[in-house]
DNA sequence: AGACTGTTATATAATATATATAACAAGCAG
DNA sequence: CTGCTTGTTATATATATTATATAACAGTCT
């Protein structure tokens, strides 16, 4: 796997794991229906505890990104979660903070949008293969 | 003050405080040089501990949003922090995650940019007065 | 002198994070 | 059937974070 954990940062390991898996799905490194390493295997690979991996997997299952089959383990869902009203609210709140912070520091609308655009394009590029 | 704390969410109180103050500065509810309530006053207003407010104030001081004078208390900095390379990295990482998540859920580039734009416009609107 | 600042120090409680170990039930391959 | 792999569940432990409670201090202002 492509997982890289930063043990120095304040962000919990399970949260880093969760984010990197979602980013992996977005850019196509993980394809729909693809099987993920078992909790024990991934835990050993990155040198952490099995329960930490399990926590990340379960959050992703509850959010709809993964499907967990007792016999086969975890795999990427064939149907991705929807843009619910609840998700939209969370997204807007997060963006409001990031934009406010950037705005205070003098970043104009165009600069911010340009960053978002390049990240979107980056994802699309990696999706080619 | 305009602070509203949600005691149900998992986001720490001091983090909510920090974010709302930055958002307040961005939209002009707090102006440069304006004095903030004392840690004791604000803590009493929103029914939390003085140290929780103090923590938020100090983080904001270290990031350059506030200036703290022992005799007068905290006030909004006259010079806002810069867009450092470090900040840019954090911003991009955060956006990469938000965009990946939204992308998986089927949101296209235009939809995401449109949300960002409307939040920027919202801030500009409130800035009028 | 008295009232107000932020600051510092201690102590405590509750929660979150991460680890370690062990055991269980289900499925599958030999 | 036996042995291996799944995720799952249960306990226990250690550490760090978050939040509160009290108290005291030094500086500033009226």
Coordinates of C-alpha atoms (C1' of nucleotides) in Angstrom, one line a residue:
Chain A
X1 CA 0.0 0.0 0.0
X2 CA 0.9 3.6 -0.4
X3 CA 0.2 4.6 3.2
X4 CA 2.6 6.9 4.9
X5 CA 2.0 7.7 8.6
X6 CA 3.6 10.8 10.2
X7 CA 4.1 9.9 13.9
X8 CA 5.1 13.5 14.7
X9 CA 1.9 15.3 13.8
X10 CA -1.0 15.8 16.2
X11 CA -3.4 14.1 13.8
X12 CA -4.4 10.7 15.0
X13 CA -3.1 7.7 13.1
X14 CA -6.6 6.4 12.3
X15 CA -7.5 9.8 10.9
X16 CA -4.4 9.9 8.6
X17 CA -5.3 6.4 7.5
X18 CA -8.9 7.3 6.8
X19 CA -7.9 10.4 4.7
X20 CA -5.2 8.6 2.7
X21 CA -7.6 5.8 1.8
X22 CA -10.2 8.3 0.6
X23 CA -7.6 10.2 -1.3
X24 CA -6.5 6.9 -2.8
X25 CA -10.0 6.1 -4.0
X26 CA -10.4 9.6 -5.4
X27 CA -7.2 9.4 -7.6
X28 CA -7.9 5.8 -8.6
X29 CA -5.0 4.2 -6.7
X30 CA -7.8 2.2 -5.1
X31 CA -10.5 1.0 -7.5
X32 CA -14.1 0.2 -6.8
X33 CA -14.4 -3.4 -5.6
X34 CA -10.7 -3.6 -4.9
X35 CA -9.7 -5.6 -1.9
X36 CA -7.8 -3.9 0.9
X37 CA -5.1 -5.5 3.0
X38 CA -6.4 -7.3 6.1
X39 CA -6.3 -5.2 9.3
X40 CA -3.4 -7.4 10.6
X41 CA -1.4 -7.2 7.4
X42 CA -1.7 -3.4 7.0
X43 CA -1.0 -2.9 10.7
X44 CA 2.2 -4.9 10.4
X45 CA 3.2 -3.1 7.2
X46 CA 3.1 0.3 8.7
X47 CA 4.1 -0.8 12.2
X48 CA 1.0 0.0 14.2
X49 CA -1.7 -1.8 16.1
X50 CA -4.4 -3.9 14.4
X51 CA -7.1 -2.0 16.3
X52 CA -6.0 1.3 14.9
X53 CA -6.4 0.0 11.4
X54 CA -9.7 -1.5 12.3
X55 CA -11.0 1.8 13.6
X56 CA -10.2 3.5 10.4
X57 CA -11.8 0.7 8.3
X58 CA -15.0 0.9 10.4
X59 CA -15.3 4.6 10.1
X60 CA -14.9 4.3 6.4
X61 CA -17.5 1.5 6.3
X62 CA -20.0 3.7 8.2
X63 CA -19.4 6.6 5.9
X64 CA -19.9 4.3 2.9
X65 CA -16.5 4.2 1.3
X66 CA -15.7 0.6 2.3
X67 CA -17.7 -2.7 2.5
X68 CA -16.5 -5.2 5.0
X69 CA -17.1 -8.9 4.5
X70 CA -16.2 -11.1 7.4
X71 CA -14.6 -13.8 5.2
X72 CA -12.9 -11.6 2.6
X73 CA -12.0 -8.5 4.5
X74 CA -12.5 -4.9 3.5
X75 CA -12.9 -3.7 -0.1
X76 CA -13.7 -0.4 -1.8
X77 CA -17.5 0.1 -2.1
X78 CA -19.0 -0.3 -5.6
X79 CA -21.3 2.6 -4.8
X80 CA -19.7 5.7 -3.3
X81 CA -21.6 7.7 -0.6
X82 CA -23.8 10.5 -1.7
X83 CA -23.5 14.2 -1.1
X84 CA -26.0 14.4 1.8
X85 CA -27.2 17.6 3.2
X86 CA -25.2 16.7 6.3
X87 CA -22.0 16.3 4.4
X88 CA -22.6 19.6 2.6
X89 CA -22.9 21.4 5.9
X90 CA -19.7 19.9 7.2
X91 CA -17.9 20.8 4.0
X92 CA -19.1 24.4 4.0
X93 CA -18.1 24.8 7.7
X94 CA -14.7 23.5 7.0
X95 CA -14.3 25.7 3.9
X96 CA -15.6 28.8 5.7
X97 CA -12.7 28.4 8.2
X98 CA -10.0 27.7 5.6
X99 CA -11.2 30.6 3.4
X100 CA -11.5 33.0 6.4
X101 CA -7.9 32.1 7.5
X102 CA -6.6 32.5 3.9
X103 CA -8.6 35.7 3.5
X104 CA -7.1 37.3 6.6
X105 CA -3.6 36.5 5.2
X106 CA -4.4 38.3 2.1
X107 CA -5.3 35.5 -0.3
X108 CA -7.8 36.7 -2.9
X109 CA -10.6 34.7 -4.3
X110 CA -8.8 33.9 -7.5
X111 CA -5.8 32.5 -5.7
X112 CA -7.8 30.2 -3.6
X113 CA -9.9 28.9 -6.5
X114 CA -6.7 28.4 -8.5
X115 CA -5.3 26.1 -5.8
X116 CA -8.5 24.1 -5.6
X117 CA -8.5 23.8 -9.4
X118 CA -5.0 22.5 -9.5
X119 CA -5.8 19.9 -6.9
X120 CA -8.8 18.8 -8.9
X121 CA -6.7 18.6 -12.0
X122 CA -4.1 16.6 -10.2
X123 CA -6.7 14.0 -9.2
X124 CA -8.0 13.8 -12.7
X125 CA -4.4 13.4 -14.1
X126 CA -3.7 10.4 -11.8
X127 CA -7.0 9.0 -12.6
X128 CA -5.9 8.4 -16.3
X129 CA -4.3 5.1 -15.3
Chain B
X1 CA -19.5 38.7 21.4
X2 CA -20.9 36.5 18.6
X3 CA -19.4 33.3 19.9
X4 CA -21.6 30.2 19.9
X5 CA -20.1 27.0 21.3
X6 CA -21.5 23.6 20.4
X7 CA -21.0 21.3 23.4
X8 CA -22.2 18.3 21.5
X9 CA -19.6 18.2 18.8
X10 CA -16.3 16.5 19.0
X11 CA -14.4 19.6 18.1
X12 CA -12.6 21.0 21.2
X13 CA -14.0 24.2 22.6
X14 CA -10.8 26.1 22.2
X15 CA -10.7 25.1 18.6
X16 CA -14.2 26.3 18.0
X17 CA -13.3 29.6 19.7
X18 CA -10.2 30.0 17.6
X19 CA -12.0 29.4 14.4
X20 CA -14.9 31.7 15.1
X21 CA -12.5 34.5 16.0
X22 CA -10.6 34.1 12.7
X23 CA -13.9 34.0 10.9
X24 CA -15.0 37.1 12.8
X25 CA -11.8 38.9 11.7
X26 CA -12.3 37.8 8.1
X27 CA -15.8 39.1 7.8
X28 CA -15.1 42.3 9.6
X29 CA -17.1 41.6 12.8
X30 CA -13.7 42.1 14.5
X31 CA -11.6 45.0 13.2
X32 CA -7.9 45.4 13.3
X33 CA -6.8 46.8 16.6
X34 CA -10.1 46.1 18.2
X35 CA -10.0 44.9 21.8
X36 CA -11.3 41.5 22.7
X37 CA -13.1 40.6 25.9
X38 CA -10.8 39.6 28.8
X39 CA -10.3 35.9 29.2
X40 CA -12.4 36.0 32.4
X41 CA -15.2 38.0 30.8
X42 CA -15.5 35.8 27.7
X43 CA -15.3 32.6 29.7
X44 CA -18.1 33.8 31.9
X45 CA -20.2 34.9 28.9
X46 CA -20.2 31.5 27.2
X47 CA -20.1 29.5 30.4
X48 CA -16.6 27.9 30.1
X49 CA -13.4 28.0 32.0
X50 CA -10.9 30.9 31.8
X51 CA -8.1 28.6 30.8
X52 CA -10.0 27.4 27.7
X53 CA -10.3 30.9 26.5
X54 CA -6.7 31.6 27.4
X55 CA -5.6 28.6 25.3
X56 CA -7.5 29.9 22.2
X57 CA -6.1 33.4 22.7
X58 CA -2.5 32.2 22.9
X59 CA -2.8 30.0 19.9
X60 CA -4.1 33.0 18.0
X61 CA -1.3 35.1 19.3
X62 CA 1.3 32.6 18.2
X63 CA -0.2 32.4 14.7
X64 CA -0.2 36.2 14.5
X65 CA -4.0 37.0 14.6
X66 CA -4.0 38.6 18.1
X67 CA -1.6 40.8 20.1
X68 CA -1.7 40.4 23.8
X69 CA -0.9 43.3 26.1
X70 CA -0.6 42.5 29.7
X71 CA -2.4 45.7 30.8
X72 CA -5.1 46.0 28.1
X73 CA -5.7 42.4 27.2
X74 CA -6.0 40.8 23.8
X75 CA -6.7 42.7 20.6
X76 CA -6.8 42.0 16.9
X77 CA -3.4 42.4 15.3
X78 CA -2.8 45.4 13.1
X79 CA -0.8 43.2 10.8
X80 CA -2.3 39.9 9.8
X81 CA -0.1 36.8 9.4
X82 CA 1.5 36.1 6.0
X83 CA 0.8 33.2 3.7
X84 CA 3.9 31.3 4.6
X85 CA 5.1 28.2 2.8
X86 CA 4.2 26.2 5.8
X87 CA 0.6 27.6 5.8
X88 CA 0.3 26.9 2.1
X89 CA 1.3 23.3 2.7
X90 CA -1.3 22.8 5.4
X91 CA -4.0 24.4 3.3
X92 CA -3.2 22.2 0.4
X93 CA -3.3 19.1 2.5
X94 CA -6.6 20.0 4.0
X95 CA -8.1 20.9 0.6
X96 CA -6.7 17.7 -0.9
X97 CA -8.7 15.7 1.6
X98 CA -11.9 17.8 1.3
X99 CA -11.7 17.6 -2.5
X100 CA -11.0 13.9 -2.6
X101 CA -14.0 13.2 -0.4
X102 CA -16.2 15.4 -2.4
X103 CA -14.9 14.0 -5.7
X104 CA -15.7 10.4 -4.5
X105 CA -19.2 11.5 -3.8
X106 CA -19.6 12.8 -7.3
X107 CA -19.0 16.5 -6.9
X108 CA -17.5 18.0 -10.0
X109 CA -14.9 20.7 -10.1
X110 CA -17.4 23.4 -11.0
X111 CA -19.6 22.5 -8.1
X112 CA -16.8 22.7 -5.6
X113 CA -15.5 26.0 -6.9
X114 CA -18.9 27.4 -6.9
X115 CA -19.3 26.7 -3.2
X116 CA -15.9 28.3 -2.5
X117 CA -16.9 31.3 -4.5
X118 CA -20.1 31.8 -2.6
X119 CA -18.4 31.6 0.7
X120 CA -15.8 34.2 -0.5
X121 CA -18.7 36.4 -1.7
X122 CA -20.5 36.0 1.6
X123 CA -17.4 37.2 3.5
X124 CA -17.0 40.2 1.1
X125 CA -20.7 41.1 1.6
X126 CA -20.5 41.2 5.4
X127 CA -17.3 43.2 5.1
X128 CA -19.3 46.1 3.6
X129 CA -20.2 47.3 7.1
Chain C
dA1 C1' -6.1 51.0 47.7
dG2 C1' -8.8 48.5 44.7
dA3 C1' -10.0 46.6 40.4
dC4 C1' -8.6 45.0 36.4
dT5 C1' -5.3 42.6 33.1
dG6 C1' -2.7 38.1 31.5
dT7 C1' 0.2 34.5 33.6
dT8 C1' 1.6 30.7 36.3
dA9 C1' 1.1 26.7 39.2
dT10 C1' -1.5 22.6 41.0
dA11 C1' -4.8 19.3 41.0
dT12 C1' -8.4 16.7 39.2
dA13 C1' -11.6 14.4 36.1
dA14 C1' -13.1 12.7 31.8
dT15 C1' -12.2 11.4 27.3
dA16 C1' -9.4 10.1 23.2
dT17 C1' -5.8 7.6 21.3
dA18 C1' -2.9 3.7 20.8
dT19 C1' -1.1 -0.6 22.2
dA20 C1' -1.0 -5.5 23.9
dT21 C1' -3.1 -10.0 24.4
dA22 C1' -6.4 -13.2 24.0
dA23 C1' -10.2 -15.4 22.3
dC24 C1' -14.3 -16.2 19.2
dA25 C1' -17.1 -17.3 14.9
dA26 C1' -17.1 -17.7 10.1
dG27 C1' -15.2 -19.1 5.7
dC28 C1' -11.9 -21.5 2.8
dA29 C1' -8.1 -24.6 1.1
dG30 C1' -5.4 -28.5 1.9
Chain D
dC1 C1' -11.5 -32.5 9.6
dT2 C1' -7.3 -29.4 10.3
dG3 C1' -5.2 -25.3 9.8
dC4 C1' -5.2 -20.9 8.1
dT5 C1' -7.2 -16.7 7.2
dT6 C1' -11.0 -13.2 7.9
dG7 C1' -13.2 -9.4 11.1
dT8 C1' -15.0 -9.0 15.8
dT9 C1' -15.1 -8.7 20.7
dA10 C1' -13.3 -8.2 25.3
dT11 C1' -9.9 -6.6 28.8
dA12 C1' -6.3 -4.1 30.4
dT13 C1' -3.0 -0.6 30.3
dA14 C1' -0.5 3.7 29.2
dT15 C1' -0.3 8.2 27.6
dA16 C1' -2.0 12.6 26.0
dT17 C1' -5.6 15.9 25.4
dT18 C1' -9.3 18.6 26.9
dA19 C1' -11.7 21.0 30.4
dT20 C1' -12.4 22.5 34.9
dA21 C1' -11.4 24.4 39.6
dT22 C1' -8.6 27.2 42.8
dA23 C1' -5.2 30.0 44.0
dA24 C1' -1.8 33.2 43.7
dC25 C1' 1.3 36.6 41.3
dA26 C1' 3.0 40.8 38.8
dG27 C1' 1.9 44.5 36.2
dT28 C1' -1.3 48.5 35.1
dC29 C1' -4.8 51.8 35.6
dT30 C1' -8.2 54.8 38.1

